[in-house]
CSV table of C-alpha atoms in Angstrom, one decimal:
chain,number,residue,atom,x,y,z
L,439,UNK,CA,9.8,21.1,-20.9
L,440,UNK,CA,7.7,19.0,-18.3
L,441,UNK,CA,6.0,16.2,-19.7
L,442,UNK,CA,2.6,15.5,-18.2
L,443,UNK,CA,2.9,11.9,-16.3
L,444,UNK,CA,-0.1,9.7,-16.3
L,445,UNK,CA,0.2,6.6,-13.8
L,446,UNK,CA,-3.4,5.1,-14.5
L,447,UNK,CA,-3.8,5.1,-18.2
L,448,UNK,CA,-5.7,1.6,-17.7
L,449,UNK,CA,-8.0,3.2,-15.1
L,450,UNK,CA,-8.3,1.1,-11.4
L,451,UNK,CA,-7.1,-2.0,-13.3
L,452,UNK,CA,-3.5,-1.5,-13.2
L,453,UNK,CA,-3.7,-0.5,-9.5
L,454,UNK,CA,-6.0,-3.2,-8.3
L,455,UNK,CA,-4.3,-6.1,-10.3
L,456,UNK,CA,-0.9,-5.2,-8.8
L,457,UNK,CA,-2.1,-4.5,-5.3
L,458,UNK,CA,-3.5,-8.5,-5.6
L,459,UNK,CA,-0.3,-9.5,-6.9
L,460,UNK,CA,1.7,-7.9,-4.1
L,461,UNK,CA,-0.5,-9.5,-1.6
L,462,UNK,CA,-0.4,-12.9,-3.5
L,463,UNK,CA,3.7,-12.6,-3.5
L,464,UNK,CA,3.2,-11.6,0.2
L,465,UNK,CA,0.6,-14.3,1.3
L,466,UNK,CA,3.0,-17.3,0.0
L,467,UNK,CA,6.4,-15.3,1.4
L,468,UNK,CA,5.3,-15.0,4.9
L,469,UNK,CA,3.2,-18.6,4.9
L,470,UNK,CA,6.9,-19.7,4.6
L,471,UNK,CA,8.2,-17.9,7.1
L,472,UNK,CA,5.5,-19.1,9.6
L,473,UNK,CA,6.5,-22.4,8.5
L,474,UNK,CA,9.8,-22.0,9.1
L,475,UNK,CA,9.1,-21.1,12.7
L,476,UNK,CA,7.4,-24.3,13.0
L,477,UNK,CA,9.9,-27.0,11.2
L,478,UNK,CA,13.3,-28.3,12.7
L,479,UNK,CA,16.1,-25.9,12.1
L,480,UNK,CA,17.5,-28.1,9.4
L,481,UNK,CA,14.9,-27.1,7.5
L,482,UNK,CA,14.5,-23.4,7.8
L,483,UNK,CA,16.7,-22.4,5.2
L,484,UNK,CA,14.8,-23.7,3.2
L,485,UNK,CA,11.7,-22.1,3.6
L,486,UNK,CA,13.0,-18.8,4.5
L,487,UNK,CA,14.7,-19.0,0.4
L,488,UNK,CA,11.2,-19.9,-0.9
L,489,UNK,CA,9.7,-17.1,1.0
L,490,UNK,CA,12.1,-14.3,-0.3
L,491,UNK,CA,11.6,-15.6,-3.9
L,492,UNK,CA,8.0,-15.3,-3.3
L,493,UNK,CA,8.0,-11.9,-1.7
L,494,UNK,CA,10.4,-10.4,-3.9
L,495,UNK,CA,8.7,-11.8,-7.1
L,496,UNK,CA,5.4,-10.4,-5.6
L,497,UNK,CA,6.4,-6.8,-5.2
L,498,UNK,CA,8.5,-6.8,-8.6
L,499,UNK,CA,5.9,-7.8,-10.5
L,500,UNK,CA,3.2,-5.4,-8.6
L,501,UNK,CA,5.8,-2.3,-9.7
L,502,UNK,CA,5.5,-3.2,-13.6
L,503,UNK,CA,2.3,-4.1,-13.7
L,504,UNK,CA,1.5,-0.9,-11.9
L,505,UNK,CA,4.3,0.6,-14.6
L,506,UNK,CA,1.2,-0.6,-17.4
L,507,UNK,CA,-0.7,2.1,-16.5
L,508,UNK,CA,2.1,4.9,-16.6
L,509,UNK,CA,3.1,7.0,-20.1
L,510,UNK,CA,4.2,10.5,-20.8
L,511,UNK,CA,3.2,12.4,-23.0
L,512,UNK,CA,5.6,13.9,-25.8
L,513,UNK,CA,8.0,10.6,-25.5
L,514,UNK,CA,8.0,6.8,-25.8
L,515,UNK,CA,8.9,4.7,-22.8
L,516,UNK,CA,12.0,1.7,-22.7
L,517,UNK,CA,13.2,-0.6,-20.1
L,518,UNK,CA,16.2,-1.6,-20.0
L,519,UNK,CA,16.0,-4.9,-19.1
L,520,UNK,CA,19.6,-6.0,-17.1
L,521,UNK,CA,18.8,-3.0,-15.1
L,522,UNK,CA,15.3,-4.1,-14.9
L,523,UNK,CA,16.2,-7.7,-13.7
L,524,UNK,CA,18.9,-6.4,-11.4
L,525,UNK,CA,15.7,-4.8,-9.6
L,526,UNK,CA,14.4,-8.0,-9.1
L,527,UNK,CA,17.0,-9.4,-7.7
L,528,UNK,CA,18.0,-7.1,-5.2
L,529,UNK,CA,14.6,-7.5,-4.0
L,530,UNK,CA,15.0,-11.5,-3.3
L,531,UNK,CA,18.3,-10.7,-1.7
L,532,UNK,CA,17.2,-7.7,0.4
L,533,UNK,CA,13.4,-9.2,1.3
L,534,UNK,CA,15.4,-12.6,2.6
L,535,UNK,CA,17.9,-11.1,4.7
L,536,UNK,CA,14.8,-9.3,6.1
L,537,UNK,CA,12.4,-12.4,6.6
L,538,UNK,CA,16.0,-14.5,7.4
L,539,UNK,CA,16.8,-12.6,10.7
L,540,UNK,CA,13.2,-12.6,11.9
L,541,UNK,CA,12.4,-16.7,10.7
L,542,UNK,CA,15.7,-17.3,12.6
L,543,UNK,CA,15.7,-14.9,15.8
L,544,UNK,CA,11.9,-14.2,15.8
L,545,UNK,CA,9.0,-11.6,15.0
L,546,UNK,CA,10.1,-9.7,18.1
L,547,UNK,CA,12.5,-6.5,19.4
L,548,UNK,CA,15.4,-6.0,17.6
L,549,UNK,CA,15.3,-8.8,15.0
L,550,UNK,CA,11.7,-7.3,14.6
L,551,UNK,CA,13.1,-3.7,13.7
L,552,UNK,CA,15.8,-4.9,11.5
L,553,UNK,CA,14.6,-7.4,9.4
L,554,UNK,CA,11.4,-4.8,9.0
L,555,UNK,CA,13.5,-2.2,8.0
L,556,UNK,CA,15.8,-4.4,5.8
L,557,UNK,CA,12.6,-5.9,4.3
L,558,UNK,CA,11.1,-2.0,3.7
L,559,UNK,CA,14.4,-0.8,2.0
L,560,UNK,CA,14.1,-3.6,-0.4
L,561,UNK,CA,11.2,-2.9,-1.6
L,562,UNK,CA,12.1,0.9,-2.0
L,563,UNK,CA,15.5,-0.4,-3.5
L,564,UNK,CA,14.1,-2.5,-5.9
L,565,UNK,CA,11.4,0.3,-6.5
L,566,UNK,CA,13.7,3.2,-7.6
L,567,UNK,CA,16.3,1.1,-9.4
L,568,UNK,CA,13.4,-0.5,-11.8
L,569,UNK,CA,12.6,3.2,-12.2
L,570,UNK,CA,16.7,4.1,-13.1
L,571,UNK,CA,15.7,1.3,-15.9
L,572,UNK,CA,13.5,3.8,-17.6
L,573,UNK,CA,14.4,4.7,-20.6
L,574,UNK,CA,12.9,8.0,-22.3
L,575,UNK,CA,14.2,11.0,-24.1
L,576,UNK,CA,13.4,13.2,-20.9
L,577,UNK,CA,15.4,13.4,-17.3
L,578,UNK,CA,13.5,12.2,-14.2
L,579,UNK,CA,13.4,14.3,-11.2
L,580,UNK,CA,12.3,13.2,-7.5
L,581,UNK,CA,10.9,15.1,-4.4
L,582,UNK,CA,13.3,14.0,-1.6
L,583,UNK,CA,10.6,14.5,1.2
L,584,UNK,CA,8.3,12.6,-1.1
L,585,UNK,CA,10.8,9.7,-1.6
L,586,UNK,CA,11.7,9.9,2.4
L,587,UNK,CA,7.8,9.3,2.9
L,588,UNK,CA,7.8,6.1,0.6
L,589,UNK,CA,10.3,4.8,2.5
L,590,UNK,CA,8.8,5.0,5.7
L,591,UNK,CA,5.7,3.6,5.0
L,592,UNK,CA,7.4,0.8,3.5
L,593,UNK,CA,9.8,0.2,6.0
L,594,UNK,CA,6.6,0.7,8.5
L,595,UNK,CA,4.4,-1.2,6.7
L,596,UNK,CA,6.6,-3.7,6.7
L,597,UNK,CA,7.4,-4.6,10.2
L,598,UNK,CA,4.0,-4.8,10.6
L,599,UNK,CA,3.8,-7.7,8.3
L,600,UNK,CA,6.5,-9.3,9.2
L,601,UNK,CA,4.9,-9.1,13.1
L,602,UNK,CA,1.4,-10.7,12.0
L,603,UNK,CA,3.4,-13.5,10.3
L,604,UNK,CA,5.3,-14.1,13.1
L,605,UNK,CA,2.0,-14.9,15.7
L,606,UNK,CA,1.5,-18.5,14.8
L,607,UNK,CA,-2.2,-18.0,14.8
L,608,UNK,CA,-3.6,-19.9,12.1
L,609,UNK,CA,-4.8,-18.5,8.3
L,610,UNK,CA,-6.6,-15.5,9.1
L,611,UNK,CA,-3.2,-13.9,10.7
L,612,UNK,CA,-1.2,-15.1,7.5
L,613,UNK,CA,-4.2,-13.3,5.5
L,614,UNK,CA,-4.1,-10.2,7.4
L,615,UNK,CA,-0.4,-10.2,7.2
L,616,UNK,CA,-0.2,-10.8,3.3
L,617,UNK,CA,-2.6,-8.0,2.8
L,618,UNK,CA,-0.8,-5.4,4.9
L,619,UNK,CA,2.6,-6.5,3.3
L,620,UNK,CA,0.6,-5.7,-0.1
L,621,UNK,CA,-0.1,-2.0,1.4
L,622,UNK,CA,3.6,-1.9,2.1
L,623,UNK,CA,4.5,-2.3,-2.0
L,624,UNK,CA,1.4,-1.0,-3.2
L,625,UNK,CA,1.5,2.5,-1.2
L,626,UNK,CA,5.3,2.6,-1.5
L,627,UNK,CA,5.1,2.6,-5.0
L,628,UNK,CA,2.8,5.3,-5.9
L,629,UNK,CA,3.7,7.6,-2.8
L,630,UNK,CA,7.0,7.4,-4.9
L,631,UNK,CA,5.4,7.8,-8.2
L,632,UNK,CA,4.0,10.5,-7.0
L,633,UNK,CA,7.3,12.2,-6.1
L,634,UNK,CA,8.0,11.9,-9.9
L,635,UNK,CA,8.6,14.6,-12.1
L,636,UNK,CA,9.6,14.5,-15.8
L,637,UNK,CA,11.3,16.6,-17.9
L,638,UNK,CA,11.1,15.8,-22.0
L,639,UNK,CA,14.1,17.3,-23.5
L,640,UNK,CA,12.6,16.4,-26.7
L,641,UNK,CA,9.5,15.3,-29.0
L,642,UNK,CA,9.8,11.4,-29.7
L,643,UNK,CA,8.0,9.3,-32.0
L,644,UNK,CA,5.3,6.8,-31.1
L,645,UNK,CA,6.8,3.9,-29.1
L,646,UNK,CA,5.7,0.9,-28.5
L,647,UNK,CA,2.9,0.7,-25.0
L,648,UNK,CA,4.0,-0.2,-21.7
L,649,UNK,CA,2.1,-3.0,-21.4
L,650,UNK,CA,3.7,-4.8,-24.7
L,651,UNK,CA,7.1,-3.9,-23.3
L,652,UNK,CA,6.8,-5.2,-19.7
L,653,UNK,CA,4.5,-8.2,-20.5
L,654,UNK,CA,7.4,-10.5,-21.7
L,655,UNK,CA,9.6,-9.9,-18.8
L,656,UNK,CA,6.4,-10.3,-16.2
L,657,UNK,CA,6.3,-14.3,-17.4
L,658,UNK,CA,8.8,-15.6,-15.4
L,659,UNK,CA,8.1,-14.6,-12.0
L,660,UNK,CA,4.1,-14.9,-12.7
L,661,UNK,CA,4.6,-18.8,-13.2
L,662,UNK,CA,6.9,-18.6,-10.0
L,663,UNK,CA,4.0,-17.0,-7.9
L,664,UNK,CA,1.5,-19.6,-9.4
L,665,UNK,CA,3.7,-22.5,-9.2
L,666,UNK,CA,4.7,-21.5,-5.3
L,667,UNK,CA,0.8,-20.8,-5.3
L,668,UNK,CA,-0.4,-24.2,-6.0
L,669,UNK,CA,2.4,-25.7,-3.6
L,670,UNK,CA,1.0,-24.0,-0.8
L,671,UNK,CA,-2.8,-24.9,-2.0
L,672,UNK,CA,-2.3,-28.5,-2.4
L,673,UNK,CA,-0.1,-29.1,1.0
L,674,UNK,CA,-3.3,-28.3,3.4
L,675,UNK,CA,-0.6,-28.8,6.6
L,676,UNK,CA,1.0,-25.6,5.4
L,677,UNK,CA,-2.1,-23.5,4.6
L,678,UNK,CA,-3.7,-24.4,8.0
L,679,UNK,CA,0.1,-23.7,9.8
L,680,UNK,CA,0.2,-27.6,10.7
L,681,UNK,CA,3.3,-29.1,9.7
L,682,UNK,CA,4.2,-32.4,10.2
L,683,UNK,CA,5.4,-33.0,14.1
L,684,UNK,CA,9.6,-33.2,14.2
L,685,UNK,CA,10.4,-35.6,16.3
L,686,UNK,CA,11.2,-33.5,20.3
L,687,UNK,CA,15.1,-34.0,19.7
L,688,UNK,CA,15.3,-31.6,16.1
L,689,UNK,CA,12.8,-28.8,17.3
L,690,UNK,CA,15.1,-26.2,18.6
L,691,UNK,CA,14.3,-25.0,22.0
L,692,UNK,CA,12.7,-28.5,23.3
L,693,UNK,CA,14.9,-31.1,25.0
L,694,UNK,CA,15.1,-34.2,24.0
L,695,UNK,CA,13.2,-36.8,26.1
L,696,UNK,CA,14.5,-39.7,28.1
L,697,UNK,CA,14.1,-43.0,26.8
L,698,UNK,CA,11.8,-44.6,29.0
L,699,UNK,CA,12.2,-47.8,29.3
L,700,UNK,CA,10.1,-50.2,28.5
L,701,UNK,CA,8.4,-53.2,30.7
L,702,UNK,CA,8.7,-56.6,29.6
L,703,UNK,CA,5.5,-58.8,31.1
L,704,UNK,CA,6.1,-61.9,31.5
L,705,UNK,CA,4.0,-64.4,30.5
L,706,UNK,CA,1.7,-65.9,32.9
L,707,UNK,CA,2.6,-68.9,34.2
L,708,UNK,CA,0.8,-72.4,32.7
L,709,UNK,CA,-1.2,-74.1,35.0
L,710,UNK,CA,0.7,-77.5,36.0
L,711,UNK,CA,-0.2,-80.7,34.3
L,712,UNK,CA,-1.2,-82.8,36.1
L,713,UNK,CA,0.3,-86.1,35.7
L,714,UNK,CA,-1.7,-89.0,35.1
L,715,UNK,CA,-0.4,-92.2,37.0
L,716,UNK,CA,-1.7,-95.9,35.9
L,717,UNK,CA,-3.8,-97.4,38.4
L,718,UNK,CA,-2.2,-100.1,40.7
L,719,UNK,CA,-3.5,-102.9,40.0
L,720,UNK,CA,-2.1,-106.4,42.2
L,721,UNK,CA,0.1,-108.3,41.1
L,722,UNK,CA,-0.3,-112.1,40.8
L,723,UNK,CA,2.1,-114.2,42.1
């Protein structure tokens, strides 16, 4: 029997709240990655690791948030959660080899393409295998053009990200960025929701809502996003994409300069003293 899916059972809230929360994940993740253009190369690693934390926190917690909202009818919903939290970590590792190869190489050609598309297929990744975590007494069924299509626009969406982040060009580029890398989760995820079809082998009893089940496991990486949130606030150099200046030998690409050196002035010379002889006076014989 096919159960009848509902994926907004909260209405726009669900949707809107994890759109914002994708962007907010996306707006920290890529203001590291602009950083990390911008810093010595001693220091990229650094912000590259923060980034992917961000970026994958953001789009796993925009999935079950958006995973509030869904319910079907004739069963109760589980998650089971070292599946869950192996979603969530495929999409750190995934998102930072992405944002890695382009922080390292560049938001351009081929290190454009690929860390786009590695980037896009974590996000699906972690999409689908949070959605193997779902426990119900029912089998789950998928439209493989559907699923192709999710892909895609995640992959596509993106690159394009990953681009604007790459310009240099101040907040509103980082804005612009974060919002189109929101699109990427937000339209991945219910483009493959919508491929979704459910089959209830079974009538269950009443379970327990989403929304009680997923809000434990959502506490974690929310602090994480708000703690990486109010780094970013309260460090104005980074908001504004003005880092402190490396000194010219440590930013790769630029030579080091030659020591100039420096003239010594010598100090002006003292005006001669004049020397003060006794007046001759005769001598008396």
């Amino acid at each position: 029997m096919q159960g009848t899916v509902d994926g907004f059972s909260y209405g726009i809230v669900t949707p809107l709240v994890a759109y914002l929360m994708a962007c907010l994940g996306g707006a920290l993740g890529l203001r590291c990655t602009t950083r990390s253009m911008l810093v010595a190369r001693s220091r990229r690693p650094a912000w590259l690791a923060l980034g992917s934390a961000a970026i994958g926190s953001g789009i796993w917690t925009m999935h079950f948030i958006a995973m509030m909202g869904f319910t079907v009818d004739g069963t109760p919903i589980h998650y089971d959660k070292p599946m869950t939290f192996a979603s969530l970590a495929l999409a750190i590792v995934m998102v930072g080899v992405g944002i890695f190869i382009v922080g390292s190489r560049g938001a351009r050609g081929t290190a454009l393409f690929t860390g786009g598309t590695i980037t896009g297929l974590g996000i699906a990744s972690m999409h689908y295998l949070g959605m193997a975590g779902l426990r119900l007494d029912g089998r789950l069924e998928y439209n493989t053009l559907t699923v192709a299509a999710s892909v895609v626009i995640a992959m596509l969406a993106a690159t394009a990200a990953l681009w604007a982040a790459g310009q240099v060009r101040g907040v509103l580029w980082s804005v612009g960025a974060s919002l189109v890398m929101g699109l990427a989760a937000s339209g991945m995820h219910y483009t493959g929701m919508a491929a979704l079809r459910v089959h209830v082998h079974g009538t269950g009893g009443p379970g327990d809502s989403p929304a009680s089940l997923l809000a434990p496991m959502l506490v974690g990486p929310l602090a994480f996003l708000l703690l990486a949130g109010a780094v970013m606030i309260f460090g104005p150099k980074t908001v504004l994409g003005q880092p402190k200046e490396a000194p010219a030998e440590e930013k790769p690409g630029v030579p080091a300069r030659a020591a100039v050196p420096r003239q010594i002035r010598r100090p002006a010379q003292t005006a001669r003293r004049t020397v003060r002889r006794a007046p001759r006076t005769p001598q008396n014989h």
